[in-house]
Coordinates of C-alpha atoms in Angstrom, one line a residue:
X1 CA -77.1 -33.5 -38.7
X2 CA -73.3 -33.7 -37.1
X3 CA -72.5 -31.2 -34.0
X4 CA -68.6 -30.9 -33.7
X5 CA -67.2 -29.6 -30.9
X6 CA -63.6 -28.7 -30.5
X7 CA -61.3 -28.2 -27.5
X8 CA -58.0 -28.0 -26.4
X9 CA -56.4 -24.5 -27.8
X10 CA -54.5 -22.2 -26.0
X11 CA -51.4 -20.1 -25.6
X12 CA -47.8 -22.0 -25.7
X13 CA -44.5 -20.9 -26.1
X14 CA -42.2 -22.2 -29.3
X15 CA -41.7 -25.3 -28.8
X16 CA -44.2 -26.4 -26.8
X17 CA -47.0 -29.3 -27.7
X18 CA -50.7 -29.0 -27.9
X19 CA -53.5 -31.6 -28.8
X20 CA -56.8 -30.8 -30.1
X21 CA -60.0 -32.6 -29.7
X22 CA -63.0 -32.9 -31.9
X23 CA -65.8 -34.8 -30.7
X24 CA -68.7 -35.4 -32.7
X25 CA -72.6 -36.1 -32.0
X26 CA -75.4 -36.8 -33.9
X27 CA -75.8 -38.7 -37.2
X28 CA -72.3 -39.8 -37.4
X29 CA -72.7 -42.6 -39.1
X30 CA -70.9 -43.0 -42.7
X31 CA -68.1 -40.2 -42.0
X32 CA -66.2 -40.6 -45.1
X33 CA -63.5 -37.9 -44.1
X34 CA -62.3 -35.5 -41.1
X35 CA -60.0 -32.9 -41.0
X36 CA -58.5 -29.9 -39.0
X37 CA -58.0 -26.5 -40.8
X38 CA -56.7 -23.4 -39.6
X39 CA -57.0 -19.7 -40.5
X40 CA -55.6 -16.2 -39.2
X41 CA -57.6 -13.1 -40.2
X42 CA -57.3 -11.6 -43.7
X43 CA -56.5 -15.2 -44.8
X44 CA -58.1 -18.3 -46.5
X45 CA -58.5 -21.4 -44.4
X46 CA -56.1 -24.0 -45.0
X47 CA -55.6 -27.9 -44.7
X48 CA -54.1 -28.8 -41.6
X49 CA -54.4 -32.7 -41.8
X50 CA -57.0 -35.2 -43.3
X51 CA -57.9 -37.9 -42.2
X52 CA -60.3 -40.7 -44.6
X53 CA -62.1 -42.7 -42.0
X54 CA -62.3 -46.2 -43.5
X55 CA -59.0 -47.0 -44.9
X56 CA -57.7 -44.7 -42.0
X57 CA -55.3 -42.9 -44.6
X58 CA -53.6 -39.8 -43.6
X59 CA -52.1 -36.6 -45.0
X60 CA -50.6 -33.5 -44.0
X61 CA -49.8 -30.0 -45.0
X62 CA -46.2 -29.8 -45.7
X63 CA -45.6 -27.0 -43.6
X64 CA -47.0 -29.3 -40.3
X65 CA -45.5 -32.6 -41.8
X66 CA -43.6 -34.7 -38.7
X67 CA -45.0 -32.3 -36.2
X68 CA -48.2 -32.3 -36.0
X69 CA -50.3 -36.4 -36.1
X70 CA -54.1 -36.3 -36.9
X71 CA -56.1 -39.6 -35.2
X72 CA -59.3 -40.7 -34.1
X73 CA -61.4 -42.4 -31.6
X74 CA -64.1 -44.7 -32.6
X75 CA -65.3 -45.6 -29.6
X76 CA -65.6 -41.3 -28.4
X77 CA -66.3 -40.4 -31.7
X78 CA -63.2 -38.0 -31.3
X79 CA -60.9 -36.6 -33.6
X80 CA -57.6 -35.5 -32.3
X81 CA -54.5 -33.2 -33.2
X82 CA -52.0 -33.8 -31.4
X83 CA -49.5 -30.5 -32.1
X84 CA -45.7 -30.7 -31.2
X85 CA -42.8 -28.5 -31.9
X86 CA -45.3 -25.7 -32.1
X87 CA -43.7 -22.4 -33.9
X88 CA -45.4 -18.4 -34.0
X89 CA -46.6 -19.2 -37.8
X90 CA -48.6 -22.1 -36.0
X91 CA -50.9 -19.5 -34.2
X92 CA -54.3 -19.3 -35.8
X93 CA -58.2 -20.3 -35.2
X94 CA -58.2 -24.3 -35.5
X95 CA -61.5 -25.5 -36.9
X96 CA -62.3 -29.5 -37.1
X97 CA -64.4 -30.6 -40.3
X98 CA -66.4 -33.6 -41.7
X99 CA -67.6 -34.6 -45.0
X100 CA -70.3 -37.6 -45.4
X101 CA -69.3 -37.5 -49.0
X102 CA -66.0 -38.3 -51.0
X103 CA -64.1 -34.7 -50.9
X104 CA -62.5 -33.9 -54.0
X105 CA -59.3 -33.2 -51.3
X106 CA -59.4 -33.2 -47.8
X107 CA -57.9 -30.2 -47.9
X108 CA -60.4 -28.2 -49.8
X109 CA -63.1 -26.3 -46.9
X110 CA -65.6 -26.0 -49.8
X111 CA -65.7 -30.1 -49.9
X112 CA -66.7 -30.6 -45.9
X113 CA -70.5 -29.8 -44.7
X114 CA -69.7 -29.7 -41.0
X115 CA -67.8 -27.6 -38.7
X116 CA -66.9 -26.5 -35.5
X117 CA -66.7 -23.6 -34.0
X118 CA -63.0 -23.2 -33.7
X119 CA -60.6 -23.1 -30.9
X120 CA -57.7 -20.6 -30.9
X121 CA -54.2 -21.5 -30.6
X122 CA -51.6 -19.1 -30.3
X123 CA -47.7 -19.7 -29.9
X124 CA -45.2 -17.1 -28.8
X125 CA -42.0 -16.4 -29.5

């Protein structure tokens, strides 16, 4: 089993930065992928950023692309987003995610087995 717990949400202006943290306990041992999602309510859960642990390849959704930077910690076992340039259409719940298995797409939700429970981040005009 893998616990993730996420931290670092809040409310921010337009403009503003945030960084979101995703540790990770348990069994993590042989985490082929992580990644952050979003939703808002009435709407699917999206691809944020990927992230494949061994080759350390990265991807983005093109709306976040040059804002937002997905990385890890090995040593904390930490996953981090770090958010810049934040606009309104950013505000949503941010979940982190891990697959122990190839995903079909890191952006998929139906491809990772482990989540957290979310933390909110909401940006003003």
């Amino acid at each position: 089993q893998v616990q993730l717990v996420e931290s670092g949400g809040g409310s921010v202006q337009a403009g503003g930065s945030l960084r979101l943290s995703c540790v990770a306990s348990g069994y993590t041992a042989n985490m082929f992928c992580m990644a952050w999602f979003r939703q808002v309510p009435g709407k699917e859960r999206e691809g944020v950023a990927g992230l494949y642990t061994g080759s350390g390849n990265k991807d983005y959704a093109d709306s976040v692309k040059g804002r937002f930077t997905i990385s890890q910690d090995n040593a904390k076992n930490t996953l981090y987003l770090q958010m810049n340039s934040l606009k309104p259409d950013d505000t949503a719940m941010y979940y982190c995610a891990a697959a122990q298995s190839p995903p079909w797409s890191w952006s998929r939700p139906g491809d990772f087995g482990y989540w957290g429970q979310g933390t909110q981040v909401t940006v003003s005009s």
